Coordinates of C-alpha atoms in Angstrom, one line a residue:
Chain A
M135 CA 115.5 93.9 45.3
S136 CA 112.0 94.3 43.6
S137 CA 110.6 95.6 47.0
N138 CA 112.9 98.4 46.8
A139 CA 111.7 99.7 43.8
R140 CA 108.2 99.8 44.9
L141 CA 109.2 101.7 48.0
I142 CA 110.8 104.4 46.1
A143 CA 108.0 104.6 44.0
N144 CA 105.4 104.9 46.7
T145 CA 107.3 107.3 48.5
P146 CA 105.5 110.9 48.7
T147 CA 108.1 113.8 48.1
S148 CA 106.2 117.0 48.8
D149 CA 107.9 119.4 51.1
K150 CA 105.3 118.9 53.9
L151 CA 106.1 115.3 54.1
G152 CA 109.9 116.1 53.8
T153 CA 109.5 117.8 56.9
F154 CA 107.4 115.0 58.5
Y155 CA 110.2 112.6 57.8
D156 CA 113.0 115.0 59.1
N157 CA 110.8 115.4 62.5
A158 CA 110.2 111.8 62.7
K159 CA 113.7 110.7 62.5
R160 CA 114.6 113.0 65.5
S161 CA 111.5 112.2 67.8
I162 CA 111.9 108.6 68.3
T163 CA 111.9 107.6 71.9
G164 CA 111.2 104.2 74.0
G165 CA 112.5 100.7 73.3
G166 CA 112.0 99.6 76.8
T167 CA 114.8 97.1 77.6
V168 CA 117.3 96.9 74.8
Y169 CA 119.6 93.7 74.4
Y170 CA 122.6 93.4 72.1
D171 CA 124.1 89.9 72.9
S172 CA 127.5 88.6 72.3
S173 CA 126.3 87.3 69.0
Q174 CA 125.2 90.6 67.7
Y175 CA 121.7 90.0 68.1
L176 CA 119.4 93.1 68.9
R177 CA 115.9 93.1 70.6
W178 CA 113.7 95.4 72.5
T179 CA 111.0 94.8 74.5
D180 CA 108.8 97.8 74.2
R181 CA 108.0 99.9 71.0
F182 CA 110.0 102.6 69.8
I183 CA 107.8 105.5 69.1
V184 CA 107.4 108.1 66.4
I185 CA 105.3 110.7 68.2
A186 CA 104.6 114.4 68.0
V187 CA 105.2 114.9 64.5
G188 CA 101.6 115.6 63.3
E189 CA 98.7 113.7 62.4
S190 CA 97.1 113.5 59.0
P191 CA 95.6 111.0 56.4
D192 CA 98.7 110.9 54.5
T193 CA 101.1 110.5 57.5
A194 CA 100.3 109.1 60.7
T195 CA 96.6 108.8 61.0
T196 CA 96.7 108.3 64.7
G197 CA 99.4 110.6 65.3
Y198 CA 102.1 108.2 65.9
F199 CA 103.8 105.0 64.9
N200 CA 105.0 102.3 67.1
I201 CA 108.1 100.2 66.2
E202 CA 107.9 96.9 67.8
C203 CA 110.8 94.2 67.6
P204 CA 109.5 92.0 64.9
P205 CA 108.8 88.3 66.3
N206 CA 110.7 85.3 65.8
Q207 CA 110.6 83.9 62.2
T208 CA 109.9 87.4 60.7
N209 CA 112.0 88.0 57.4
I210 CA 114.0 91.0 57.5
T211 CA 114.4 92.2 53.8
G212 CA 117.9 92.9 52.9
I213 CA 118.9 96.2 51.2
G214 CA 120.6 96.1 47.9
D215 CA 122.6 93.1 47.6
T216 CA 122.5 92.3 51.5
P217 CA 120.9 88.9 51.9
D218 CA 117.7 88.7 53.7
T219 CA 117.7 87.7 57.3
M220 CA 115.3 86.0 59.8
A221 CA 114.6 87.5 63.3
T222 CA 114.9 85.1 66.0
T223 CA 113.9 84.8 69.5
S224 CA 117.2 86.6 70.4
G225 CA 116.3 89.4 67.8
I226 CA 117.9 90.6 64.7
L227 CA 121.5 89.8 63.8
L228 CA 123.1 93.5 63.3
S229 CA 126.7 92.5 62.5
D230 CA 129.7 95.1 62.2
W231 CA 128.9 98.2 60.0
S232 CA 125.1 96.8 59.3
S233 CA 121.9 99.2 59.7
L234 CA 118.5 98.2 60.6
W235 CA 115.8 100.3 59.0
Y236 CA 111.9 100.7 59.4
E237 CA 109.6 101.8 56.8
L238 CA 107.1 104.1 58.4
P239 CA 103.7 102.9 57.0
M240 CA 102.5 106.4 55.8
G241 CA 98.9 106.7 55.9
S242 CA 98.1 104.3 58.3
S243 CA 97.6 103.7 62.0
N244 CA 100.2 103.3 64.5
A245 CA 100.4 99.5 64.4
S246 CA 103.9 98.2 63.9
V247 CA 104.4 96.2 60.7
D248 CA 106.8 93.3 61.0
G249 CA 107.4 93.3 57.1
N250 CA 108.6 96.9 57.1
F251 CA 112.1 96.1 58.5
Y252 CA 115.2 96.2 56.2
I253 CA 118.6 95.5 57.0
G254 CA 121.8 96.8 55.0
Q255 CA 125.4 96.2 55.1
Y256 CA 127.3 99.1 54.1
S257 CA 129.3 97.3 51.4
S258 CA 126.3 95.9 49.8
I259 CA 124.1 98.8 49.6
N260 CA 125.9 101.0 47.1
G261 CA 123.9 102.6 44.5
F262 CA 120.8 102.0 46.7
E263 CA 118.9 105.3 47.7
I264 CA 117.4 105.1 51.4
P265 CA 113.7 106.1 51.0
P266 CA 112.8 109.3 53.0
N267 CA 110.0 107.4 54.8
W268 CA 112.6 104.7 56.5
V269 CA 113.7 105.6 59.9
L270 CA 117.0 104.2 61.2
V271 CA 116.5 101.8 64.0
A272 CA 120.0 100.9 64.7
V273 CA 123.3 101.2 63.0
S274 CA 126.5 99.3 64.2
N275 CA 129.9 100.8 64.4
G276 CA 132.4 97.8 63.7
D277 CA 135.5 99.5 64.7
S278 CA 137.6 97.9 67.3
S279 CA 136.9 98.0 70.9
A280 CA 140.3 99.3 71.5
N281 CA 139.1 102.8 70.6
G282 CA 135.8 102.5 72.1
N283 CA 133.8 103.2 69.1
D284 CA 132.4 99.7 68.7
A285 CA 128.7 100.3 69.5
V286 CA 125.1 100.2 68.3
K287 CA 123.5 103.6 67.8
L288 CA 120.0 103.4 68.5
C289 CA 117.1 105.5 67.2
N290 CA 116.3 106.7 70.7
G291 CA 119.8 108.2 70.8
K292 CA 121.4 105.8 73.2
Y293 CA 124.3 103.5 72.4
I294 CA 124.7 100.0 73.4
K295 CA 127.7 97.7 73.2
K296 CA 128.1 94.0 72.5
D297 CA 126.9 91.7 75.1
Q298 CA 125.1 94.7 77.1
T299 CA 121.6 95.4 78.2
L300 CA 120.2 98.7 78.4
Y301 CA 117.4 99.2 81.1
P302 CA 115.0 101.9 80.9
D303 CA 114.8 104.6 83.6
T304 CA 112.2 104.2 86.4
D305 CA 110.4 106.4 88.8
W306 CA 111.3 105.8 92.5
L307 CA 110.0 102.5 93.7
T308 CA 109.1 101.5 97.1
P309 CA 110.6 97.9 98.1
T310 CA 108.9 95.3 100.2
L311 CA 111.2 95.2 103.3
I312 CA 111.6 91.7 104.7
Y313 CA 112.4 90.1 108.2
N314 CA 110.6 93.2 109.9
W315 CA 112.9 95.8 108.5
Q316 CA 111.1 99.1 108.5
P317 CA 112.0 102.4 107.4
Y318 CA 113.7 104.6 110.0
D319 CA 112.6 108.2 110.5
T320 CA 111.1 109.1 107.2
T321 CA 110.5 112.5 108.5
N322 CA 114.1 113.5 108.6
Y323 CA 115.7 110.9 106.4
G324 CA 113.1 110.4 103.8
P325 CA 111.5 107.0 102.5
V326 CA 113.4 103.7 101.7
R327 CA 113.3 103.6 98.0
Y328 CA 115.2 102.8 94.7
R329 CA 115.3 103.6 90.9
R330 CA 117.1 103.0 87.9
A331 CA 118.6 105.6 85.8
N332 CA 121.3 105.2 83.1
N333 CA 121.9 101.8 83.8
T334 CA 122.5 102.6 87.5
V335 CA 120.5 101.5 90.5
Y336 CA 120.1 104.0 93.3
L337 CA 119.1 102.8 96.7
E338 CA 118.1 105.4 99.4
G339 CA 117.1 104.9 102.9
L340 CA 117.8 104.2 106.5
V341 CA 116.2 101.0 107.9
K342 CA 115.6 99.5 111.5
G343 CA 114.0 96.7 113.5
G344 CA 115.4 93.7 111.2
S345 CA 115.8 90.3 112.7
N346 CA 118.0 89.1 109.9
G347 CA 120.7 90.6 107.8
N348 CA 118.3 90.2 104.5
I349 CA 116.8 93.8 104.3
M350 CA 115.0 93.3 101.0
Q351 CA 115.1 91.8 97.2
L352 CA 115.5 93.7 94.1
P353 CA 113.2 92.6 91.3
S354 CA 115.0 91.2 88.2
G355 CA 116.3 94.1 86.1
F356 CA 117.7 96.0 89.0
R357 CA 120.3 93.2 90.2
P358 CA 124.2 93.4 89.9
G359 CA 125.8 90.5 87.6
R360 CA 127.8 89.4 90.8
R361 CA 127.8 90.1 94.5
L362 CA 128.9 93.4 95.5
L363 CA 130.4 94.7 98.9
L364 CA 129.9 98.2 99.4
A365 CA 130.6 100.3 102.4
T366 CA 127.9 101.6 104.6
T367 CA 127.1 103.2 107.8
M368 CA 124.9 102.2 110.8
N369 CA 124.0 103.2 114.4
S370 CA 126.7 104.9 116.7
N371 CA 128.0 105.9 113.2
V372 CA 130.0 102.4 112.8
H373 CA 131.0 101.6 109.3
S374 CA 129.9 98.2 108.2
R375 CA 129.1 96.2 105.1
L376 CA 126.3 96.3 102.6
D377 CA 126.1 93.5 100.2
I378 CA 124.1 93.3 97.2
D379 CA 124.0 89.8 95.5
K380 CA 123.1 88.7 92.1
D381 CA 119.8 87.5 93.1
G382 CA 118.8 91.1 94.3
F383 CA 119.2 90.7 98.0
V384 CA 120.2 93.8 99.8
I385 CA 122.0 92.4 103.0
A386 CA 123.6 93.9 106.1
G387 CA 126.7 91.9 105.2
G388 CA 128.8 92.3 108.3
Q389 CA 127.7 93.3 111.5
F390 CA 124.5 95.2 111.6
S391 CA 122.5 97.3 113.9
N392 CA 118.6 97.3 114.0
T393 CA 118.7 100.6 115.6
W394 CA 119.5 102.2 112.2
F395 CA 121.3 100.9 109.0
S396 CA 122.0 102.9 105.9
I397 CA 121.4 101.3 102.6
T398 CA 122.0 104.5 100.4
S399 CA 124.3 103.3 97.7
S400 CA 124.3 102.9 94.0
F401 CA 125.8 100.3 91.5
N402 CA 125.8 99.5 87.9
I403 CA 123.9 97.2 85.9
G404 CA 123.7 95.8 82.4
Chain B
M18 CA 97.8 105.7 73.6
N19 CA 99.6 104.3 76.8
K20 CA 100.6 100.9 76.7
N21 CA 100.6 98.9 79.9
E22 CA 102.6 100.6 82.2
Y23 CA 105.2 99.1 84.0
K24 CA 104.7 98.7 88.1
L25 CA 106.2 97.3 91.1
L26 CA 103.9 94.1 91.8
R27 CA 104.3 91.4 94.7
K28 CA 104.6 87.7 93.3
V29 CA 102.9 85.1 95.4
D30 CA 103.2 81.3 95.7
E31 CA 100.2 79.0 95.2
N32 CA 99.2 79.5 98.7
G33 CA 99.4 83.4 98.7
Y34 CA 102.7 83.6 100.4
F35 CA 104.9 86.5 99.1
L36 CA 107.8 85.4 96.9
E37 CA 109.4 88.6 95.7
D38 CA 108.8 92.0 93.9
V39 CA 108.3 92.0 90.3
Y40 CA 108.6 95.0 88.1
T41 CA 106.4 94.4 85.1
N42 CA 103.9 95.4 82.8
Q43 CA 102.2 92.0 82.6
I44 CA 99.0 91.1 84.6
A45 CA 98.9 87.5 86.1
E46 CA 97.0 86.0 88.9
D47 CA 100.2 85.5 91.1
L48 CA 100.9 89.2 91.0
V49 CA 99.5 91.5 93.6
D50 CA 99.1 95.4 93.1
V51 CA 99.0 96.0 96.8
A52 CA 102.2 96.9 98.8
I53 CA 102.9 94.9 101.8
P54 CA 102.8 96.6 105.2
Y55 CA 105.9 97.1 106.9
G56 CA 106.8 94.7 110.0
M57 CA 105.7 91.4 108.3
F58 CA 107.7 88.3 108.7
K59 CA 106.0 86.1 106.2
P60 CA 103.0 88.1 104.5
K61 CA 100.2 86.2 102.8
W62 CA 97.8 87.4 100.6
T63 CA 94.3 86.5 101.2
G64 CA 92.6 88.2 98.0
S65 CA 92.0 91.3 99.5
E66 CA 94.7 92.0 102.2
W67 CA 98.1 91.0 103.5
I68 CA 98.3 89.2 106.9
D69 CA 101.2 88.0 108.8
E70 CA 100.2 84.4 110.0
E71 CA 103.7 84.0 111.5
A72 CA 103.2 87.1 113.7
Y73 CA 103.3 84.9 116.8
K74 CA 106.8 83.8 115.8
R75 CA 107.9 87.5 115.9
A76 CA 106.5 87.8 119.4
E77 CA 108.2 84.7 120.2
L78 CA 111.4 86.1 118.8
D79 CA 111.0 89.3 121.0
A80 CA 110.3 87.2 123.9
V81 CA 113.6 85.1 123.5
A82 CA 115.7 88.3 122.4
Y83 CA 116.9 88.8 126.2
I84 CA 118.9 85.6 126.0
D85 CA 121.3 87.0 123.3
Q86 CA 121.3 90.5 124.8
R87 CA 122.2 89.3 128.2
R88 CA 124.8 86.8 126.8
S89 CA 126.6 89.7 124.9
E90 CA 126.7 91.8 128.3
Y91 CA 127.4 89.2 130.9
P92 CA 130.7 89.7 132.7
P93 CA 133.4 86.8 131.5
V94 CA 132.8 83.6 133.7
E95 CA 136.4 83.6 134.1
D96 CA 136.1 86.4 136.8
Y97 CA 133.9 84.4 138.8
L98 CA 136.2 81.4 138.7
D99 CA 139.3 83.5 139.5
A100 CA 137.4 85.0 142.4
I101 CA 136.8 81.5 143.9
V102 CA 140.3 80.3 143.3
K103 CA 141.5 83.4 145.0
G104 CA 138.7 83.4 147.7
D105 CA 138.2 86.8 146.9
E106 CA 134.5 87.6 148.0
E107 CA 134.7 91.2 146.8
Q108 CA 135.3 90.1 143.4
K109 CA 132.8 87.2 143.5
Q110 CA 130.2 89.9 144.7
A111 CA 131.1 92.1 142.0
Y112 CA 130.4 89.4 139.4
I113 CA 127.2 88.6 140.8
D114 CA 126.3 92.2 140.9
A115 CA 127.2 92.6 137.3
C116 CA 125.3 89.7 136.2
L117 CA 122.2 91.0 138.3
A118 CA 122.4 94.5 136.6
V119 CA 122.5 92.7 133.1
K120 CA 119.4 90.6 134.0
A121 CA 117.7 93.8 135.3
K122 CA 118.5 95.6 131.9
Y123 CA 117.2 92.7 129.8
P124 CA 114.2 91.4 131.7
K125 CA 112.4 88.3 130.3
Q126 CA 109.4 88.9 128.3
N127 CA 105.9 86.8 128.3
Y128 CA 104.3 86.1 125.1
T129 CA 101.5 83.9 124.2

């Protein structure tokens, strides 16, 4: 493709820049929530960021580069004989054995450039040399799901499977407790809180005083895909049921005590 | 350099009543960045603070809680009927005493 020749011609080749490129490819983090749907469309909600690789007029003029998911109707240039594709509201089609690249806008600011994305299908890029200022955003392993290798490797070091959502980790969050539920003895048993890490939601705490089985509602992004029935403990060391439904309601699912009731649990999302 | 940070905010309806927690990096008029105090039944955002307009209902619920509490601990009414059938005054009095003990344990409460 004509743009490919331009890219190679414009690529600086000094050792200094070579080091910059190497570091840039290893320093990418972020991405927010990443979706790879059942039709193999990939999108991410927050920037991937290339950072801590230096700042100069020839490299990153603000010290970092953002890589934002290109918006709907953005043309993604095909590499070699790979046809161009169009970004949609679902993201970019990344079929089996395809790779998505981003050309770092050397000598520019951090702003993500929608026109700097390229897509390649392995069988269509023979003879094409990937320019050194391109970073690999995502690459698909198209092997059978039976051996577990069928995943997309992301530039932030994570992997995502088809029809999966990867959520970013969070700090501990303090929920709004409903129906008069309140924390029980935070001095000895800690606060009521929850967080998300590695696509797992962790709930912690003891509650008391509720007038209804509904204790709290987890926000979107922290909810399981179906109602979960978990075991828990309540006053007098009685075992009971803790339900977490698909709308995020954390529910004292069976009998409950409002003297104290444990919500400490964890479950997978995404 | 930091983009808008994600926060846990409280979404309210058009009247200010709490709907749900939202984890977002967006700013909107219906999202409140003030935590709701514990113990509220129907929190409402006034624009500067959370209030619980239905606090009276809580008092009302507390005031009638004795009904369920008593009900769960009263002796079976069959005991009383059995005492009448058998003419067993001792059993009858035991039933009455048990009922009075439950009433004393869970007194009626006044509320306004």
